Coordinates of C-alpha atoms in Angstrom, one line a residue:
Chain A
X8 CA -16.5 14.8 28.1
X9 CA -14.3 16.7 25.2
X10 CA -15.4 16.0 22.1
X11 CA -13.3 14.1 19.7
X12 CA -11.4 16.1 17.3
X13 CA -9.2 15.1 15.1
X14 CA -7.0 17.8 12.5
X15 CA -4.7 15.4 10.6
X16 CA -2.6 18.2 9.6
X17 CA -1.4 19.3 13.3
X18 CA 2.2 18.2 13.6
X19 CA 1.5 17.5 17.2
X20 CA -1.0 14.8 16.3
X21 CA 1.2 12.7 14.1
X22 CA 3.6 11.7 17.3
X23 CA 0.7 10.1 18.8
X24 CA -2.6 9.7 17.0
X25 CA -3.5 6.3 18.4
X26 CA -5.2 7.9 21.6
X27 CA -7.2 10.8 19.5
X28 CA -7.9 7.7 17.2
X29 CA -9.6 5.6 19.8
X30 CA -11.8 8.5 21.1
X31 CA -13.5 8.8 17.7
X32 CA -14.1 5.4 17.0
X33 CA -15.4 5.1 20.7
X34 CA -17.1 8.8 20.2
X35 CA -17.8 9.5 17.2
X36 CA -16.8 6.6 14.1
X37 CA -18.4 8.5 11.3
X38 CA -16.8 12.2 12.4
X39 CA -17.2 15.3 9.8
X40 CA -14.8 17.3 10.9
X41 CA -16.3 20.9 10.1
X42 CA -12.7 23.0 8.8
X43 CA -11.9 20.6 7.0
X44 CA -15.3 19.8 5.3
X45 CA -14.3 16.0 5.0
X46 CA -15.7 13.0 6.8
X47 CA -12.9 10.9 8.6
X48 CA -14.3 6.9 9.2
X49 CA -12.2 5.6 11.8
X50 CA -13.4 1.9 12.4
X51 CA -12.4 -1.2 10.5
X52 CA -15.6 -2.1 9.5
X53 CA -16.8 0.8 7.7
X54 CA -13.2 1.5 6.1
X55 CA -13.7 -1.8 4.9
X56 CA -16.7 -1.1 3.5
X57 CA -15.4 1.9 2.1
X58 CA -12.6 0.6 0.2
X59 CA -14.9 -2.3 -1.1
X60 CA -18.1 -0.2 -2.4
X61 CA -16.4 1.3 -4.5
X62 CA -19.6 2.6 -6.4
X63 CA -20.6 4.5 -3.4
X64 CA -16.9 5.5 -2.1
X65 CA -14.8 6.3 -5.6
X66 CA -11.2 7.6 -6.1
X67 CA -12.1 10.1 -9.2
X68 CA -11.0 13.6 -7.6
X69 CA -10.0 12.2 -4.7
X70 CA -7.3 9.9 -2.5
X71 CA -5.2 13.1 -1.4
X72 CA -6.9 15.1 1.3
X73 CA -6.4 18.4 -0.4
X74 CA -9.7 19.0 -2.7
X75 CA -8.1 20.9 -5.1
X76 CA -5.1 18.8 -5.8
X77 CA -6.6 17.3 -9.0
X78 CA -6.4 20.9 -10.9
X79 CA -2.9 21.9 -9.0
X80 CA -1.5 18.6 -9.9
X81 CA -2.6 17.7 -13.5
X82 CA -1.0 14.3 -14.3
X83 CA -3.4 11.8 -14.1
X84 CA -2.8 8.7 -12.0
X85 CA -4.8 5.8 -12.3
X86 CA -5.4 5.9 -8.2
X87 CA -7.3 8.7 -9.0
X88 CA -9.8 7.2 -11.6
X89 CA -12.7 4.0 -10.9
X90 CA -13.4 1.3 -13.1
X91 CA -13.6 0.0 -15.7
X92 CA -10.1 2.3 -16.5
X93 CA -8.6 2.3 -13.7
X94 CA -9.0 -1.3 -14.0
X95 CA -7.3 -1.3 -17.3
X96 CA -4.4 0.7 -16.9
X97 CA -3.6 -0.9 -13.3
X98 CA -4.2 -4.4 -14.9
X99 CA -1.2 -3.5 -17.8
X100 CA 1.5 -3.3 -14.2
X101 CA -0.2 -5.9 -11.9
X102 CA 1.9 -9.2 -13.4
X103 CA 5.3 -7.3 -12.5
X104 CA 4.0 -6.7 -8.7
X105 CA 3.0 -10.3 -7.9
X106 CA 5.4 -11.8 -5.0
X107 CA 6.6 -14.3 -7.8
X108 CA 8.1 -11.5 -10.1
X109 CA 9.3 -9.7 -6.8
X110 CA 11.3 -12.6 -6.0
X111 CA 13.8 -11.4 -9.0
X112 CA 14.9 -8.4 -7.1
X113 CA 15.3 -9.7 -3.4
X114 CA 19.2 -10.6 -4.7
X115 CA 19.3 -7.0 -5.7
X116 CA 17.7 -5.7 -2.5
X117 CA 19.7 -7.3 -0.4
X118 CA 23.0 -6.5 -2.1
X119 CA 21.6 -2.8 -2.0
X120 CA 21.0 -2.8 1.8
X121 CA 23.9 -4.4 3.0
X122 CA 26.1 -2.2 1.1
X123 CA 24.0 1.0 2.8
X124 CA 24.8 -0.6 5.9
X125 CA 28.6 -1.7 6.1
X126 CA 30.4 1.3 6.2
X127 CA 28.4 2.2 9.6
X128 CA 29.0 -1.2 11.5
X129 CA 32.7 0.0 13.1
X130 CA 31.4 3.7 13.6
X131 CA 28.6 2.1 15.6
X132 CA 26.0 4.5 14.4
X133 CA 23.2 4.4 12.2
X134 CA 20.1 6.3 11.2
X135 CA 17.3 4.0 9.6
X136 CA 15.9 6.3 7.2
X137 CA 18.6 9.2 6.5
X138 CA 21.4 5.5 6.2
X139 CA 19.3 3.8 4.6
X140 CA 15.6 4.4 4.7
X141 CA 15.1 7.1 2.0
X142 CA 17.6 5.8 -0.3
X143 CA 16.8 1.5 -0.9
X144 CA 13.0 2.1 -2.1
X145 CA 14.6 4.6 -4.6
X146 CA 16.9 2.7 -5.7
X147 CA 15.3 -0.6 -6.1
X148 CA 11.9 1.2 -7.6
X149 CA 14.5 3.1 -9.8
X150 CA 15.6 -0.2 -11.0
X151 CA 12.4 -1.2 -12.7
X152 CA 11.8 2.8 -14.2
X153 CA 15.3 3.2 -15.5
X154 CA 16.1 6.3 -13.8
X155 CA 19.7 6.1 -13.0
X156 CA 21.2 6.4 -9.7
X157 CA 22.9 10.1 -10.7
X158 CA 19.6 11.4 -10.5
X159 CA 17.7 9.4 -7.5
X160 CA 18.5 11.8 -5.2
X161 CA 16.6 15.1 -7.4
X162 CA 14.1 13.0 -8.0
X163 CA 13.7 11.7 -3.8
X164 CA 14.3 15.4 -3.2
X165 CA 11.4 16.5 -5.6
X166 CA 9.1 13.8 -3.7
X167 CA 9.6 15.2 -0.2
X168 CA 9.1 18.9 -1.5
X169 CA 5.7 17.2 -3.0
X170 CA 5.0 15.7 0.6
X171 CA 6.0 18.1 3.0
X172 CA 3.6 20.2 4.7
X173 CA 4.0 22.5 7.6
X174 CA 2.4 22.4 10.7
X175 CA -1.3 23.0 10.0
X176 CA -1.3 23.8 6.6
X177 CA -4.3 22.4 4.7
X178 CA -3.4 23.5 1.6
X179 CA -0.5 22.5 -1.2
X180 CA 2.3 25.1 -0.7
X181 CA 4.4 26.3 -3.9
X182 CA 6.9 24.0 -2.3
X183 CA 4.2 21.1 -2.8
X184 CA 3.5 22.4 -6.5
X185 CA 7.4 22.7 -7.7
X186 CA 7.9 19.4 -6.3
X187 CA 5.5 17.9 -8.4
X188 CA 5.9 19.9 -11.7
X189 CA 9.8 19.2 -11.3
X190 CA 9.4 15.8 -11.3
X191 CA 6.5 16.0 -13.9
X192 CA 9.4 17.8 -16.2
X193 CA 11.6 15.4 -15.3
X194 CA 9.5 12.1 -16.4
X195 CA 8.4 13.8 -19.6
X196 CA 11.9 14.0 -20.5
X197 CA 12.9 10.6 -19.2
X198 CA 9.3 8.9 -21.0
X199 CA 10.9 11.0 -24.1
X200 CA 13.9 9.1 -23.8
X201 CA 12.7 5.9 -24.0
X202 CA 9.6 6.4 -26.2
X203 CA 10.8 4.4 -29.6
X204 CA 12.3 1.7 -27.1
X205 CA 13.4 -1.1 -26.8
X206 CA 10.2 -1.9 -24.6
X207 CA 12.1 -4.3 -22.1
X208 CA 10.2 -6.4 -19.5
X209 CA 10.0 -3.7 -16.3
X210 CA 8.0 -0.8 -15.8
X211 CA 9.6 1.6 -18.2
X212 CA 9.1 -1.3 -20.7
X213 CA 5.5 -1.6 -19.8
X214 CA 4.8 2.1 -19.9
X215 CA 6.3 3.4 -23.0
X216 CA 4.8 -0.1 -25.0
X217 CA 1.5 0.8 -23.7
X218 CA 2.0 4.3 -25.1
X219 CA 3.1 3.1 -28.5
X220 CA 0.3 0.5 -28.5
X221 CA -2.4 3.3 -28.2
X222 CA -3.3 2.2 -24.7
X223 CA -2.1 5.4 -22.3
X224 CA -0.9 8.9 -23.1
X225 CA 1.9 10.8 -22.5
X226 CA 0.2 12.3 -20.1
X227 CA -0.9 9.2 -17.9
X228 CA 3.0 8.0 -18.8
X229 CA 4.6 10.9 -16.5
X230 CA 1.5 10.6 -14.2
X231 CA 2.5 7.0 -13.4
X232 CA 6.0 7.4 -13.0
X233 CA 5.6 10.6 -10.5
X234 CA 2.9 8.0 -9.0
X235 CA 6.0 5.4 -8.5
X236 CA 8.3 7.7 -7.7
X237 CA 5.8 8.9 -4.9
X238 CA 4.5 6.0 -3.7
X239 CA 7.3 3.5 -4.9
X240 CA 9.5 5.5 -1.9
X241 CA 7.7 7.0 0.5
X242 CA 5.9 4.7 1.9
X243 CA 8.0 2.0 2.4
X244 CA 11.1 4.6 4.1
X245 CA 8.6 5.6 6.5
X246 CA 7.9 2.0 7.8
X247 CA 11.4 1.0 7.5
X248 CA 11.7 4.1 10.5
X249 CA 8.5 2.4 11.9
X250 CA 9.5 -0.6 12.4
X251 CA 12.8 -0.2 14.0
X252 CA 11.2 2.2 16.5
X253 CA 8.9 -0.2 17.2
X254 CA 11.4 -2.6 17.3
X255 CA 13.3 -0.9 19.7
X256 CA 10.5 -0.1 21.9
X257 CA 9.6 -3.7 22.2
X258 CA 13.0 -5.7 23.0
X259 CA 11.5 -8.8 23.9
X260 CA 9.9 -8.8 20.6
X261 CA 12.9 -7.9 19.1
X262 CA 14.5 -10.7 20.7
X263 CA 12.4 -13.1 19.0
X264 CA 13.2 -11.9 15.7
X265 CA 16.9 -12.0 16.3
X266 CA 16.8 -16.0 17.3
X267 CA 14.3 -16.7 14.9
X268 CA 14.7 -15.0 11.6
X269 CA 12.2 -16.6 9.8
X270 CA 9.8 -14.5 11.5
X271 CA 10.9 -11.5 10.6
X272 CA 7.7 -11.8 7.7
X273 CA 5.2 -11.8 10.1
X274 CA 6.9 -9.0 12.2
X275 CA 6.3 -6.6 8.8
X276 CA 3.0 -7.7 9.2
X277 CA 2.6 -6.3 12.6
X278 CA 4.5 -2.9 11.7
X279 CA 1.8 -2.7 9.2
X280 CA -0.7 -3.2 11.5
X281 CA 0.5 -1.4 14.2
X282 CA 2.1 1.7 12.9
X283 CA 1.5 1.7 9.4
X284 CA 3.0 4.6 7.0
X285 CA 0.1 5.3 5.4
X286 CA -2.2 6.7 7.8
X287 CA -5.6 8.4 5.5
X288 CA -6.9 7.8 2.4
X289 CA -9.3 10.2 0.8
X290 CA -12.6 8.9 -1.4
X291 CA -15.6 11.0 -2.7
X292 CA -19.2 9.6 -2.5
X293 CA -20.3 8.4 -5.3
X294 CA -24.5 8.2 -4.4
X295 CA -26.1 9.4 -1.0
X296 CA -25.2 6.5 2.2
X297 CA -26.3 6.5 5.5
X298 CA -23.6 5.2 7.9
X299 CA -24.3 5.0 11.8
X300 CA -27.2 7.4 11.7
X301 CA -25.6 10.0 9.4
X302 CA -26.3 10.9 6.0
X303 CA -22.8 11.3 3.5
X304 CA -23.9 13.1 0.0
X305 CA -23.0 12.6 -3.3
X306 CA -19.4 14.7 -4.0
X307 CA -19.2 15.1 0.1
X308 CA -14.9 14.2 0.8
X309 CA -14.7 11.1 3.5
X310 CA -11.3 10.0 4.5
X311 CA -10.8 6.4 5.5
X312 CA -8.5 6.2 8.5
X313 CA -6.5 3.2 7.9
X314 CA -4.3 3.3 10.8
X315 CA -7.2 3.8 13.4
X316 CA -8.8 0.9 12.0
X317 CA -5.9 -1.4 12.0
X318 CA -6.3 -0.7 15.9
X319 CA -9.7 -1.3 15.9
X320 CA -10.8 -3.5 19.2
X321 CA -13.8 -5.3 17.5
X322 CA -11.7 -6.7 14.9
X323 CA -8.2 -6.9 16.2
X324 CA -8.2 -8.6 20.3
X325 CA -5.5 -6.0 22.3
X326 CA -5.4 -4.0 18.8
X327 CA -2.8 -1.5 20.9
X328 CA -0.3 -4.8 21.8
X329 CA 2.2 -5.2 19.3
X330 CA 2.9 -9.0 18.5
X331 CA 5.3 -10.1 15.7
X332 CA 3.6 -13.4 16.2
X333 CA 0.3 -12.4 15.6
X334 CA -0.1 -13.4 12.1
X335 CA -3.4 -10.9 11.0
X336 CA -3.5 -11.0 7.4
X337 CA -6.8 -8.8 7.2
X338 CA -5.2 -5.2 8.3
X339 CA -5.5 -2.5 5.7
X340 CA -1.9 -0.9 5.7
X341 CA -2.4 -1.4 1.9
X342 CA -6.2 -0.5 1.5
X343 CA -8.2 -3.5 0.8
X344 CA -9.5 -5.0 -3.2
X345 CA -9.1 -3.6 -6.3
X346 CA -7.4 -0.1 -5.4
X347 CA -5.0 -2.2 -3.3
X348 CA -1.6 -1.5 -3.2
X349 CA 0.2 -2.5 -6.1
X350 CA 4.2 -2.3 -4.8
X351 CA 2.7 -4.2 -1.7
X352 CA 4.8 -7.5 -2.2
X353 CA 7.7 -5.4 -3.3
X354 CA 7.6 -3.2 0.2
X355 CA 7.0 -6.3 2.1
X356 CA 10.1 -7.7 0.5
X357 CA 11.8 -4.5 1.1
X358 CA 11.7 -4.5 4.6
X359 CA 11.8 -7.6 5.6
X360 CA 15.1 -8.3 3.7
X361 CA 16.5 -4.8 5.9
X362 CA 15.4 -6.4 9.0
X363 CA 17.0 -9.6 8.1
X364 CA 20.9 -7.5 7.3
X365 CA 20.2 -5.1 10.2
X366 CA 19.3 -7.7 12.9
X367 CA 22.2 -9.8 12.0
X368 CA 24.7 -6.7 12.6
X369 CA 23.5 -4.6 15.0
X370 CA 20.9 -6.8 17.0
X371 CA 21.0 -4.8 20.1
X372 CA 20.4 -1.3 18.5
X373 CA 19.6 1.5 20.7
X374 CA 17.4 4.8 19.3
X375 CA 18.3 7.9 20.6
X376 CA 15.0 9.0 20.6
X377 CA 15.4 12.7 21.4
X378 CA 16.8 13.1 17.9
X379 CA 14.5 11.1 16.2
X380 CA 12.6 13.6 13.4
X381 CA 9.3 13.0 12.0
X382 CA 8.0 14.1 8.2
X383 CA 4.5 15.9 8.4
X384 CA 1.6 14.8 5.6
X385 CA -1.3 13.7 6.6
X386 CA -1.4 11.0 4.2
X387 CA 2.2 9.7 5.0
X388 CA 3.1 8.8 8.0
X389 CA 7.0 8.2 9.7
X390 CA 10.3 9.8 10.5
X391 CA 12.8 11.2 8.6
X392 CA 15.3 10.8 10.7
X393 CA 16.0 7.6 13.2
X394 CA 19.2 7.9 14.2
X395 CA 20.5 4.8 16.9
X396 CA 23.7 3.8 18.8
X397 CA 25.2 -0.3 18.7
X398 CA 27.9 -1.9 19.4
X399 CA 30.6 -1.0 16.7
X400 CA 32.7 -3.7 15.3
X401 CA 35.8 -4.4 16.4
X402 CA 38.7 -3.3 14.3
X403 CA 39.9 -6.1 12.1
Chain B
X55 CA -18.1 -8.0 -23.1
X56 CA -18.4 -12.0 -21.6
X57 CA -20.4 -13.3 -19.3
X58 CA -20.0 -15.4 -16.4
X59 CA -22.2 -17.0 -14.2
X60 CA -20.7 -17.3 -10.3
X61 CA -21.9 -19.9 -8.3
X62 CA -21.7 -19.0 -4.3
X63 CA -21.1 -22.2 -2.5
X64 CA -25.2 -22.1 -1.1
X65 CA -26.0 -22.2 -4.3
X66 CA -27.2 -18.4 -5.3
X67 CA -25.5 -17.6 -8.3
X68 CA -24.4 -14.0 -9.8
X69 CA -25.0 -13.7 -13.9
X70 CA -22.6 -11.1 -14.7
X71 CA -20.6 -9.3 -17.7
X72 CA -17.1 -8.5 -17.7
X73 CA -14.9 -7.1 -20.1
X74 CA -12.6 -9.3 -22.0
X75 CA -8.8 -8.4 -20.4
X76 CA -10.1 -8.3 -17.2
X77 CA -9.4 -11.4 -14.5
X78 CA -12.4 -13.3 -13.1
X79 CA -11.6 -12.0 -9.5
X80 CA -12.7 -8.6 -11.0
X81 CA -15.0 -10.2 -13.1
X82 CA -16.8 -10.7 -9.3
X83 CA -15.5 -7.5 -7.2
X84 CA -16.7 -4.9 -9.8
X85 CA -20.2 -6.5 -9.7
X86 CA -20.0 -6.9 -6.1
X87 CA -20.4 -10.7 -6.2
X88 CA -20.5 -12.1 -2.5
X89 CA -17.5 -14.4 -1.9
X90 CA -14.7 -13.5 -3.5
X91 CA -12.7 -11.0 -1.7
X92 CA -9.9 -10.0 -3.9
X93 CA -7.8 -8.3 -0.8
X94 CA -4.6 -7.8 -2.5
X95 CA -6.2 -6.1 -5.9
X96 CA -4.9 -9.2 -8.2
X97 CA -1.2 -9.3 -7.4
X98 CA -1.1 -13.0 -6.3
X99 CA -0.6 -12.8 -3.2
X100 CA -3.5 -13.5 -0.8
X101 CA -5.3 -16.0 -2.0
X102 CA -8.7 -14.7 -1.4
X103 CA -10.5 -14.8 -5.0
X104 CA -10.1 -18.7 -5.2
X105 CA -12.3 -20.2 -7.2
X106 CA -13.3 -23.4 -8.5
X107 CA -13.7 -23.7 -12.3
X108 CA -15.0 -26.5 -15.0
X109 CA -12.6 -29.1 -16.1
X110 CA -13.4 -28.2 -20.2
X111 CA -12.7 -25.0 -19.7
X112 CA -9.9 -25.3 -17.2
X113 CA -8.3 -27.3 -20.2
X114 CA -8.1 -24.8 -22.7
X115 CA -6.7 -22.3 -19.7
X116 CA -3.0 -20.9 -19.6
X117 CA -1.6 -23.2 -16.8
X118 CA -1.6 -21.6 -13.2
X119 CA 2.4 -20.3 -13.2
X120 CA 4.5 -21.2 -9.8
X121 CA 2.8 -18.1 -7.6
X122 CA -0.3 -19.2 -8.4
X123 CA 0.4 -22.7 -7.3
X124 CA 2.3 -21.3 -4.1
X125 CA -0.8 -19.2 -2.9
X126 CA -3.5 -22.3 -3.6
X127 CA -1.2 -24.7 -1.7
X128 CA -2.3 -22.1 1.6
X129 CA -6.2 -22.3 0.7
X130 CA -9.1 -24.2 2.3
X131 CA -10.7 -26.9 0.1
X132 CA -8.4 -26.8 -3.0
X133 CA -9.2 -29.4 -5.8
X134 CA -8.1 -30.2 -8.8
X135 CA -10.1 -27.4 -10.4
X136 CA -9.1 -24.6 -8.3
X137 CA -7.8 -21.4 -9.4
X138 CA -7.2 -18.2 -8.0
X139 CA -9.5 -15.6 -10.4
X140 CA -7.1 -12.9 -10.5
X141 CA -4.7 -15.2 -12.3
X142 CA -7.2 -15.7 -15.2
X143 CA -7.4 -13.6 -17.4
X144 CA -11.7 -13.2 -19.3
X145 CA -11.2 -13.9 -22.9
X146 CA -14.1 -14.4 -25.5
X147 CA -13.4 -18.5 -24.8
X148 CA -14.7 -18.6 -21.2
X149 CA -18.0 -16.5 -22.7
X150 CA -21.1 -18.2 -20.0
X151 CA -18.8 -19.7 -18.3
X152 CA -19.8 -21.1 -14.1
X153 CA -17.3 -20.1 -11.8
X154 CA -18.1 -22.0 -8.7
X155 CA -16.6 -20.3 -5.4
X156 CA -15.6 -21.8 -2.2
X157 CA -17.6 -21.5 1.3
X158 CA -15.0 -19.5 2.4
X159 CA -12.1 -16.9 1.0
X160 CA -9.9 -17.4 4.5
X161 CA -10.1 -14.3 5.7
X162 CA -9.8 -13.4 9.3
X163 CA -7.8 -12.8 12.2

């Protein structure tokens, strides 16, 4: 038999990984993959256990695959940093991410996504992320950091520089590097702006109060807000374009959505599951473990496979059937405990309220999926481009 | 920095300290106390850090807001004393302080 190998860089990989995914976990589940000098953990249970021992598995100098990313990329971000401050500074955001607070900007949303979506119903044509996609996390995440809609698109353009990596390239490009320190030069002068107040109730509030108050540097400031700007956006674009390809591909499932609305929820849940956007997450050992036989040292790079263990067959029954009414609340398309993630509530709310404009318009939607384009990171996972055909509305 | 005593629902119980500004959900998951799982990281919205916590100090307690009582309205074996940890916050008050937990956080497929 072929031994499993897995390069999460190879652009041919992220079309398909499911099958390359299984083979490891059935092959080898605790896989050092030798070029890259990082372990890869591709069952549920021990990326569980990863993302709960977080003594043994810890985030300083690590999350991104690239190992020298922390000195490239200066600006700390609590997601890089272990308790007890990282649970300090993530604590100062968590009340404005519960689904309660979230609740205040599904009006917003919604108004948002059904004004990206109008002007396309009589044209009859509509691409999920370039329509619509890339630009509602922006805008909504935007919303809470007070950076105004004139400069979303720099600052969306700065991410994907930040993101994008050419086929097989394990290390960040200058394109990578500019991406971030525009951005970085952007924040610092935004934070600037709104340093002496007044500190209101969102993010931008929360931030430059916590500055004042002696709580978080400048420097952690502009960290967090290339942090949202990063993770507030790309994420959730990408599993907008997941979930109507999956949609699409499944029309009886889409079918059930479309009579029954109110399970639209659950179906995000599945897309999570299923095809999630964020597809590794890098940790550093903390103290020596032993897991299935093999020995991982302190400082040694592990990367926990999050979307080959949502497929996992010992934990999820037909892990490769996608359900909308299967209702698993346990997948990790957000990690799992304290390094969860924090915008979860406010992507779930993202997408479901899409799903519940776009179904109602253009229910029988129709991908043309020799155009469809995918982004390439090995962290981030989805198209950029997912373009689809429906029947146009009739001129009034 | 406080300490809590948490109570597993077999009776084995976890003496722990915690830092004052931190929730009793981390209070557990950053001394790996069994049986709370804190899935979503303290945003409210899983329900898996419920706990069950004594009337005299439950009393001098912010109320639980509407999302809290949303999420405990999904959990098994609520009471009148049940809280969700990451919605209290450790202050010098709840200093040795038992926080009983539940048989079981509802996890699972």
């Amino acid at each position: 038999m072929k031994q499993a190998h897995l390069d999460p860089y190879d652009h041919r990989f992220h079309w398909d990984p499911y099958p390359q995914y299984q083979a490891l976990r059935e092959q080898d589940p605790v896989y050092y993959n030798e070029e890259l000098g990082i372990w890869l953990l591709t069952k549920w249970e021990d990326v569980n256990r990863a993302f709960r021992d977080f003594k043994t598995f810890i985030n300083t100098g690590a999350v991104s695959l690239e190992p020298d990313s922390g000195e490239k990329l200066p600006f700390p971000m609590f997601i890089f940093s272990d308790p007890p401050d990282h649970t300090r500074v993530r604590n100062l955001f968590a009340p404005l991410m519960t689904p309660d607070r979230i609740r205040r900007l599904e009006d917003y949303t919604r108004r948002k996504a059904v004004e990206l979506i109008e002007p396309h119903l009589r044209g009859g044509k509509f691409d999920f992320v370039a329509d619509l996609g890339c630009f509602l996390p922006m805008d909504v995440i935007s919303s809470l950091t007070s950076v105004p809609k004139t400069d979303q698109d720099k600052v969306r353009g700065w991410a994907d520089d930040l993101i994008a990596r050419e086929d097989k390239q394990h290390d960040l490009s200058e394109r990578n590097v500019s991406g971030y320190m525009n951005m970085a030069t952007y924040f610092g002068e935004h934070a600037a702006k709104h340093a002496d107040g007044p500190y209101g109730d969102d993010l931008i509030g929360i931030l430059m109060r916590s500055e004042k108050d002696g709580v978080l540097r400048r420097d952690q400031v502009i960290g967090t807000l290339i942090l949202l700007a990063i993770a507030g956006n790309e994420t959730t674009t990408k599993l907008i374009g997941n979930m109507a390809y999956r949609l699409w591909q499944h029309p009886e499932q889409r079918r059930l959505l479309v009579e029954d609305p109110a399970l639209i929820a659950k179906a995000v849940e599945e897309v999570l599951r299923f095809d999630g956007s964020s597809q590794i997450i890098v940790r550093r050992i903390g103290q020596d473990v032993e897991m299935r036989g093999k020995t991982l040292r302190k400082g040694d790079r592990v990367g926990l496979c999050i979307i080959s263990a949502n497929r996992d067959a010992d934990k999820f029954p037909d892990p490769d059937v996608f359900d909308v009414r299967r209702g698993s609340r346990d997948h990790m398309a957000f990690g799992y405990g304290i390094h969860s993630c924090l915008g979860a509530a406010l992507a779930r709310m993202e997408v479901r309220v899409v799903f519940e404009e776009i179904l109602k318009r253009m229910p029988d939607y129709e991908i043309l999926e020799e155009r469809l384009a995918r982004a390439h990171n090995p962290n981030v996972r989805g198209f950029t481009h997912v373009p689809a055909r429906f029947r146009p509305l009739p001129d009034a | 920095m406080i300490q809590l005593k948490y109570i597993e629902h077999d009776g084995t119980s976890h003496t722990v300290t915690v830092e004052e500004g931190m929730n009793l959900m981390e209070g557990a998951t950053l001394n790996m106390v069994p049986g709370v799982e804190g899935m979503c990281g303290g945003i409210c919205s899983c329900a898996t850090c419920h706990c069950y916590l004594p009337e005299e100090r439950l009393r001098s307690l912010p109320e639980a807001g509407s999302g809290e009582l949303a999420m405990l309205e999904a959990v098994e074996g609520r009471r009148g004393n049940s809280r969700l940890g990451c919605q209290v916050v450790v202050t010098a008050a709840l200093d040795g302080m038992e926080v009983r937990l539940p048989k079981s956080q509802g996890v699972g497929s």
